[in-house]
Coordinates of C-alpha atoms in Angstrom, one line a residue:
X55 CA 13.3 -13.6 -16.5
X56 CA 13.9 -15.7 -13.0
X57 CA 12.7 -14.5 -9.6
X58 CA 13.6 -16.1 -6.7
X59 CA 11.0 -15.9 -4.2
X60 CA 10.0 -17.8 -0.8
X61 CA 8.0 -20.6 -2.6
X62 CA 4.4 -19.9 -1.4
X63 CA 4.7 -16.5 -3.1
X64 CA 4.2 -18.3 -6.3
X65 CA 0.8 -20.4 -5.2
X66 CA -0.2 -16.4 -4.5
X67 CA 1.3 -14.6 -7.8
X68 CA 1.8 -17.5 -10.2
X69 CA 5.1 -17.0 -11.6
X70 CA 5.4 -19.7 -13.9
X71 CA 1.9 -19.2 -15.2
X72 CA 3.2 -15.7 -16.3
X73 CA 5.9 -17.2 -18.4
X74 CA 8.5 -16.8 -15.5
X75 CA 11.4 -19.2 -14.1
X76 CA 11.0 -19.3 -10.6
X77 CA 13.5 -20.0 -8.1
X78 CA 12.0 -20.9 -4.6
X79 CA 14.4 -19.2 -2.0
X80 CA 14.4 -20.2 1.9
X81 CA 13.0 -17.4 4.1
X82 CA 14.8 -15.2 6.0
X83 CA 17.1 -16.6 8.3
X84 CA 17.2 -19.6 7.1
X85 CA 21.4 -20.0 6.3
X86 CA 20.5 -21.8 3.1
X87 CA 19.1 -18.3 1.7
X88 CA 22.3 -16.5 0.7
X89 CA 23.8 -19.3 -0.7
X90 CA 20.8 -19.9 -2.8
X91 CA 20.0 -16.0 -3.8
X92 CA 24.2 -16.0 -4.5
X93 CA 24.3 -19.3 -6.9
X94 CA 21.0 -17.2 -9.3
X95 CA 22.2 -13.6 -9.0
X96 CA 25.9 -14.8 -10.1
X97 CA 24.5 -15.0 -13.6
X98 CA 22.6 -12.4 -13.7
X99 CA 22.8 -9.3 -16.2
X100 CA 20.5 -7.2 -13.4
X101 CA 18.7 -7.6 -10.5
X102 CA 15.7 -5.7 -9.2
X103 CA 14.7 -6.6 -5.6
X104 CA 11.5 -5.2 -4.4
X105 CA 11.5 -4.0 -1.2
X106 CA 13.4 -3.2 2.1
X107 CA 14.3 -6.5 3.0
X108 CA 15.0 -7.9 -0.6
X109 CA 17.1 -5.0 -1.2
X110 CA 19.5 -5.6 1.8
X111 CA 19.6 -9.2 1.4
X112 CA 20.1 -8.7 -3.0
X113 CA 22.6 -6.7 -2.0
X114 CA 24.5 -8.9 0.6
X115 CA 24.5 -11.7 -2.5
X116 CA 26.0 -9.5 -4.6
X117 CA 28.6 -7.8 -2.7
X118 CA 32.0 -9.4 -4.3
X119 CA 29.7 -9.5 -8.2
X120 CA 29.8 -6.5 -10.8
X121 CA 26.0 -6.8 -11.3
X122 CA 23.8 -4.1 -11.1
X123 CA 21.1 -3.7 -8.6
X124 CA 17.6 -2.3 -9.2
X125 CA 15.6 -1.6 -6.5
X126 CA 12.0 -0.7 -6.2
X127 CA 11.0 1.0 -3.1
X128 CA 7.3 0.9 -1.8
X129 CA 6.7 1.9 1.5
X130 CA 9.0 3.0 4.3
X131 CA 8.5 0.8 7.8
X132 CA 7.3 2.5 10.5
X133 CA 9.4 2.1 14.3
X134 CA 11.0 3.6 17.3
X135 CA 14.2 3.2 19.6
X136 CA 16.7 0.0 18.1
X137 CA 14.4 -1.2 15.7
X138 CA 13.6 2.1 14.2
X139 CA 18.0 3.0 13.9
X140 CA 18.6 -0.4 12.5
X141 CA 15.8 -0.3 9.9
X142 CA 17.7 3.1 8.6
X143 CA 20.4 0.9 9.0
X144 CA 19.1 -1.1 6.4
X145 CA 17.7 1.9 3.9
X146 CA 21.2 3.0 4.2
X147 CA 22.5 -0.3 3.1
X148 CA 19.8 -0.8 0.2
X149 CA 19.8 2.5 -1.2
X150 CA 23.8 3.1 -1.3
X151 CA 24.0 -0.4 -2.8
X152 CA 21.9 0.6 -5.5
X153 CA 22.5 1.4 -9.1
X154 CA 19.0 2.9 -9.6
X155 CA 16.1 3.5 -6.4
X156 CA 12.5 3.4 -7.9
X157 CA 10.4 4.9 -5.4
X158 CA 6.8 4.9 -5.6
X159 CA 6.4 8.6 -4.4
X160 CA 8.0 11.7 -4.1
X161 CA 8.7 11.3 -0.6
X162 CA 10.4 8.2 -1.2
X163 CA 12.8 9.6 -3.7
X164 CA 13.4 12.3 -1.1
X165 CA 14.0 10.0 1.3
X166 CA 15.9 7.4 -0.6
X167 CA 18.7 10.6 -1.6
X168 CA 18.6 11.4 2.1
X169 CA 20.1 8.2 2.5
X170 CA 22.7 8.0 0.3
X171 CA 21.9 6.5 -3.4
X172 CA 23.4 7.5 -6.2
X173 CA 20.6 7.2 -8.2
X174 CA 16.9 7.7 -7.3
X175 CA 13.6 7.9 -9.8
X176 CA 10.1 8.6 -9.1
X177 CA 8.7 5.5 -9.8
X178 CA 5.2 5.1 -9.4
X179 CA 3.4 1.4 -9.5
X180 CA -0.3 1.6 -10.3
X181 CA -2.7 -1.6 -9.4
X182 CA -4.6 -2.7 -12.7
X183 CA -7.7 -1.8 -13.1
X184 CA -10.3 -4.7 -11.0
X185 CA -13.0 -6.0 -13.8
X186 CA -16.1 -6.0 -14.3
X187 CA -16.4 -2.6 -12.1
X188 CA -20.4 -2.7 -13.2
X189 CA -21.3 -6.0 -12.0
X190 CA -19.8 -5.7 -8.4
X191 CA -22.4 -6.4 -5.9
X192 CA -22.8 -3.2 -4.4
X193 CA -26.6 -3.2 -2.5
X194 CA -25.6 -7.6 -1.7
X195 CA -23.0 -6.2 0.5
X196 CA -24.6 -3.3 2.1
X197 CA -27.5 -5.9 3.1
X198 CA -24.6 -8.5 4.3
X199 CA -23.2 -5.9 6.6
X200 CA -26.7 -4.5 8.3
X201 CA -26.3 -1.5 6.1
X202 CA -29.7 -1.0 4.7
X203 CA -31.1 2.5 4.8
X204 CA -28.0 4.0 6.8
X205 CA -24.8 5.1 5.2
X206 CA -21.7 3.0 4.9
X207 CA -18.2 3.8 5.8
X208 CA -15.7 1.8 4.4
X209 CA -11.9 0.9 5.3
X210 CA -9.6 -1.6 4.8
X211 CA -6.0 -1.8 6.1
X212 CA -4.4 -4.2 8.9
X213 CA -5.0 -3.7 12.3
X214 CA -1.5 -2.5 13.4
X215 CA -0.4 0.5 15.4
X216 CA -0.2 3.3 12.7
X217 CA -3.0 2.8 10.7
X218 CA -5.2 5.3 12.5
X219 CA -8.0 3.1 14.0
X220 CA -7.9 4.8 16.8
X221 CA -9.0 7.7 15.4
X222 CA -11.2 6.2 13.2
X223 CA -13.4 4.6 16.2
X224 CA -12.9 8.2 18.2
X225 CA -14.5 9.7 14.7
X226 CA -17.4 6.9 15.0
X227 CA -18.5 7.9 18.3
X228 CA -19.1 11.5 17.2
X229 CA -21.3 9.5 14.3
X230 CA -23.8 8.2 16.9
X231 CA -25.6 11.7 16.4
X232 CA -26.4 11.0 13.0
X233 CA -30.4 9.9 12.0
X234 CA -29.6 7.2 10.6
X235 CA -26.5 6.2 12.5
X236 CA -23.6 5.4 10.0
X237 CA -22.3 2.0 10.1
X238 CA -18.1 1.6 10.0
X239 CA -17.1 -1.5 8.4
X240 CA -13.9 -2.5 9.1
X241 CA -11.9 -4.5 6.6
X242 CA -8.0 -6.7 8.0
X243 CA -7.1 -8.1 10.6
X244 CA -4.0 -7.6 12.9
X245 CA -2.0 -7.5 16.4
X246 CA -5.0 -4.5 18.0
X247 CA -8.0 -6.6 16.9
X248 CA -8.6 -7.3 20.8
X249 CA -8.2 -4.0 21.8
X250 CA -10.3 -2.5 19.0
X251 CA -13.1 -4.9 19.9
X252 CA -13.0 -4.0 23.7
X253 CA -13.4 -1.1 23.0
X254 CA -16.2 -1.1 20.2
X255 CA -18.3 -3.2 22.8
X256 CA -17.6 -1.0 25.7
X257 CA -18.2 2.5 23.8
X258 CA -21.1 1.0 21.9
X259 CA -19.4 2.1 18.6
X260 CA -21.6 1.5 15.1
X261 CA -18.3 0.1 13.7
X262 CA -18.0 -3.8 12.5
X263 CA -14.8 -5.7 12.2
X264 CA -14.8 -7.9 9.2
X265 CA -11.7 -9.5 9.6
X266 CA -9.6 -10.0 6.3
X267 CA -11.3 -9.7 3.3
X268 CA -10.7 -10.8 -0.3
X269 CA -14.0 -8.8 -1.5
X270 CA -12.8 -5.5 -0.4
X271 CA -13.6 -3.6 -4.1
X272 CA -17.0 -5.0 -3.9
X273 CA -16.9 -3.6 -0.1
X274 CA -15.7 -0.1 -1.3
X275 CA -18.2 -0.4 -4.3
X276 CA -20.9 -0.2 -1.7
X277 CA -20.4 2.1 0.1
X278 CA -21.2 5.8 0.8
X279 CA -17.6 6.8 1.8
X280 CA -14.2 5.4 2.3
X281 CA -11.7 6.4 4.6
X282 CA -7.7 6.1 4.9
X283 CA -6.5 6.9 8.4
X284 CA -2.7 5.5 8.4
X285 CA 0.3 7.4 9.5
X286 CA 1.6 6.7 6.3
X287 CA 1.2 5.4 2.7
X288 CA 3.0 5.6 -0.8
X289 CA 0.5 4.7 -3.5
X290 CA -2.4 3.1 -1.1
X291 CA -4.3 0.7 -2.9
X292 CA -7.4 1.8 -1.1
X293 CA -7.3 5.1 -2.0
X294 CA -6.7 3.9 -5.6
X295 CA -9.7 1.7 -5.4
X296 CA -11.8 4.1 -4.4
X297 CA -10.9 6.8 -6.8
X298 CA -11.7 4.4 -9.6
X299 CA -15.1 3.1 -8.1
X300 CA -16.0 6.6 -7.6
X301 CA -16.1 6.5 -4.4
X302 CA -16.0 9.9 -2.1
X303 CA -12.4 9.5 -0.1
X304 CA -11.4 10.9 3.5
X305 CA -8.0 10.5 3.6
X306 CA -4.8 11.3 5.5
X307 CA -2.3 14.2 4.0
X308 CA 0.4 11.9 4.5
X309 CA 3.5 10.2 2.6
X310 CA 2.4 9.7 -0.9
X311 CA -1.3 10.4 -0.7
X312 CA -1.9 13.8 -1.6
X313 CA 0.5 13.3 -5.0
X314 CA -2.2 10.2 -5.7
X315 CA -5.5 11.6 -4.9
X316 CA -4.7 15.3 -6.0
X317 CA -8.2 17.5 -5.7
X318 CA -10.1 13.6 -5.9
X319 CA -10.1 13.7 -2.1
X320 CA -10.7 15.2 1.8
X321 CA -7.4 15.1 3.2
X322 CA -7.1 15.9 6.7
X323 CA -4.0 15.2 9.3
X324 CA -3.1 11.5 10.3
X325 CA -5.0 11.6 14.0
X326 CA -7.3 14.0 14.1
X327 CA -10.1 12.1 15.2
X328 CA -12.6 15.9 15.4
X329 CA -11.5 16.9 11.2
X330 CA -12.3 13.3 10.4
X331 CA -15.0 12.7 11.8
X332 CA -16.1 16.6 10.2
X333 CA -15.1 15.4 6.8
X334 CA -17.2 12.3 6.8
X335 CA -20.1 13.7 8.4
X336 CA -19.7 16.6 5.6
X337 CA -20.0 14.1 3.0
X338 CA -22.6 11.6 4.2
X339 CA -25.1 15.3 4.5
X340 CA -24.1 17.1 1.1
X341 CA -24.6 14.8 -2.1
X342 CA -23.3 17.9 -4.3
X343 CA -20.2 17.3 -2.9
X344 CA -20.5 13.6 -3.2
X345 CA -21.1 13.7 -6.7
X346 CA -18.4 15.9 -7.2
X347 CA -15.6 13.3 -5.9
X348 CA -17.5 11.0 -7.5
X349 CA -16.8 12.4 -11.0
X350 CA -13.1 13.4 -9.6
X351 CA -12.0 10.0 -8.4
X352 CA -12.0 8.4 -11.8
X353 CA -10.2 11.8 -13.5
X354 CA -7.8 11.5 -11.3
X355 CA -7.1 7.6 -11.8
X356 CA -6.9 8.4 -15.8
X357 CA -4.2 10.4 -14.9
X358 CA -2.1 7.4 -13.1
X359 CA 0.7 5.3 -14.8
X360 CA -0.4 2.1 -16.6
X361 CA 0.8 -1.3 -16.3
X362 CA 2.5 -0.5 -20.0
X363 CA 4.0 3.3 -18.6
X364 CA 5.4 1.1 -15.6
X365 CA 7.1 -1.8 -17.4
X366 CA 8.6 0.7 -20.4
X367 CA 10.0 2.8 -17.5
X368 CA 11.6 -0.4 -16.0
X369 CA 12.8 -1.8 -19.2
X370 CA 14.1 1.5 -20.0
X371 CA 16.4 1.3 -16.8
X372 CA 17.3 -2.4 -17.3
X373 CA 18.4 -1.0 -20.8
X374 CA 21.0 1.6 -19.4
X375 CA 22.5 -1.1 -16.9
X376 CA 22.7 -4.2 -19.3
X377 CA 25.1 -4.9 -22.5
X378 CA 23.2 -5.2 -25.4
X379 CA 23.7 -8.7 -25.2
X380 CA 20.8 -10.9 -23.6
X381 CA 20.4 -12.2 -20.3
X382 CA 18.0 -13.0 -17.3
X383 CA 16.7 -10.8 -15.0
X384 CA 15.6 -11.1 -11.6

């Protein structure tokens, strides 16, 4: 197997330690990348690009080779006016080129047909498991963040326009009733982290920005409940986190989400700050219910693909698009 990848990527995933050949590939817009992702996908008996942008530019390297393209689709970009028609633009492009679309939800195969592929499979991508689930500092944490003897809210997702901060900080401020007040700990970083702040310090909001975070399972692990606010998400990794940790969830009914979490869950509509905040207030004063999700969460997980169910369902597709002979794929 080769994959060509900008060459930090492999310091992150470590490609070669996993038995692969790795091909560093200039980033985008570079005018050495085409030529480079041309020369590897030339010999190639399949290629599976992961992602909007590797699709597009897979299939711009491939478009005078008879190889067949495999792409895996994870999330779908959020944006308005030009931007938003040319990144159709380029689903349209992806998807049509195409010989099989794996998307990681339901809405994503929808969406995927919508645009044009011949071809498109549920295929759902499950994070492994994080070890050591027992040993993960839960009551460390709470004391790091100032949230001894009050409850703890957790989220984690960058802080971009879509990912329902807003909303999370109007929910917050209906929190300051609360005896003891619950603290909102905040986990990413992003373009509104200034604007977020202002307005924490001005409104006097019990939420703390943590900035990113590489401890964010040991974060969820400690708290009381965790929250998913986006716009939009396919297989969040939050949500799976928290399912497996046993951790109550208040969570968007949006994209992907409610096919994940199933009954695990409170799902409530992306930016309504009032049924948010109701949901998590709900929660933090009934420990029935609690315990309930609590038991639910890791069901529900059981119920999710595993690393094995995902490869055999790739290997399976490589099988119907390859010769029987060998070959490398990307």
């Amino acid at each position: 197997m080769t994959v060509c990848a900008p060459a930090e990527l492999d310091h992150t995933h470590d490609f070669l330690g996993c038995g692969a050949h790795f091909v560093p590939v200039p980033p985008r817009g570079d005018p050495m990348a085409m030529g480079a992702l041309r020369a590897v996908c030339g010999g190639a008996d399949v290629v599976h690009a992961h992602g909007l942008n590797a699709a597009v530019r897979s299939a711009m390297a491939l478009a005078t080779q008879r190889v067949p393209l495999v792409v895996t689709w994870h999330s779908r970009p959020h944006a308005e006016g030009a931007r938003g028609h040319l990144l159709r633009m380029m689903e349209r492009k992806a998807v049509r080129a195409a010989a099989v679309v794996l998307a990681t939800s339901s809405e994503l195969v929808d969406r995927a047909r919508r645009r044009g592929a011949r071809d498109a499979r549920l295929g759902p991508v499950t994070l492994p498991p994080p070890r050591g689930l027992a040993d993960l500092p839960g009551e460390k944490a709470r004391a790091e963040l100032g949230a001894v003897g009050r409850p703890l809210v957790v989220t984690a997702a960058p802080l971009e326009p879509y990912r329902g901060h807003g909303a999370l900080l109007d929910a917050s401020r209906r929190w300051l009733g609360h005896d003891p007040v619950p603290l909102v700990a905040v986990a990413g970083d992003g373009s509104r982290r200034a604007a977020l702040r202002r307005r924490i310090d001005t409104e006097g909001l019990p939420v703390r920005l943590l900035g990113p975070r590489h401890d964010v399972t040991a974060l969820l692990a400690a708290a009381d409940v965790a929250v998913l606010a986006g716009r939009w998400e396919a297989r969040a990794p939050l949500a799976q986190e928290a399912l497996r940790l046993g951790v109550p969830l208040v969570a968007t009914a949006v994209g992907g989400v409610p096919e994940l979490v199933g009954d695990a869950a409170e799902l409530v509509a992306y930016g309504d700050s009032v049924r948010l905040a109701a949901a998590v207030s709900r929660l933090l004063t009934d420990p029935a219910r609690r315990a309930a999700l609590a038991a639910a969460g890791p069901r529900q997980a059981a119920t999710w693909p595993t690393e094995e169910d995902t490869i055999a369902q790739v290997l399976s597709v490589y099988d119907e698009l390859c010769d029987a002979r060998g070959g490398h794929v990307l």
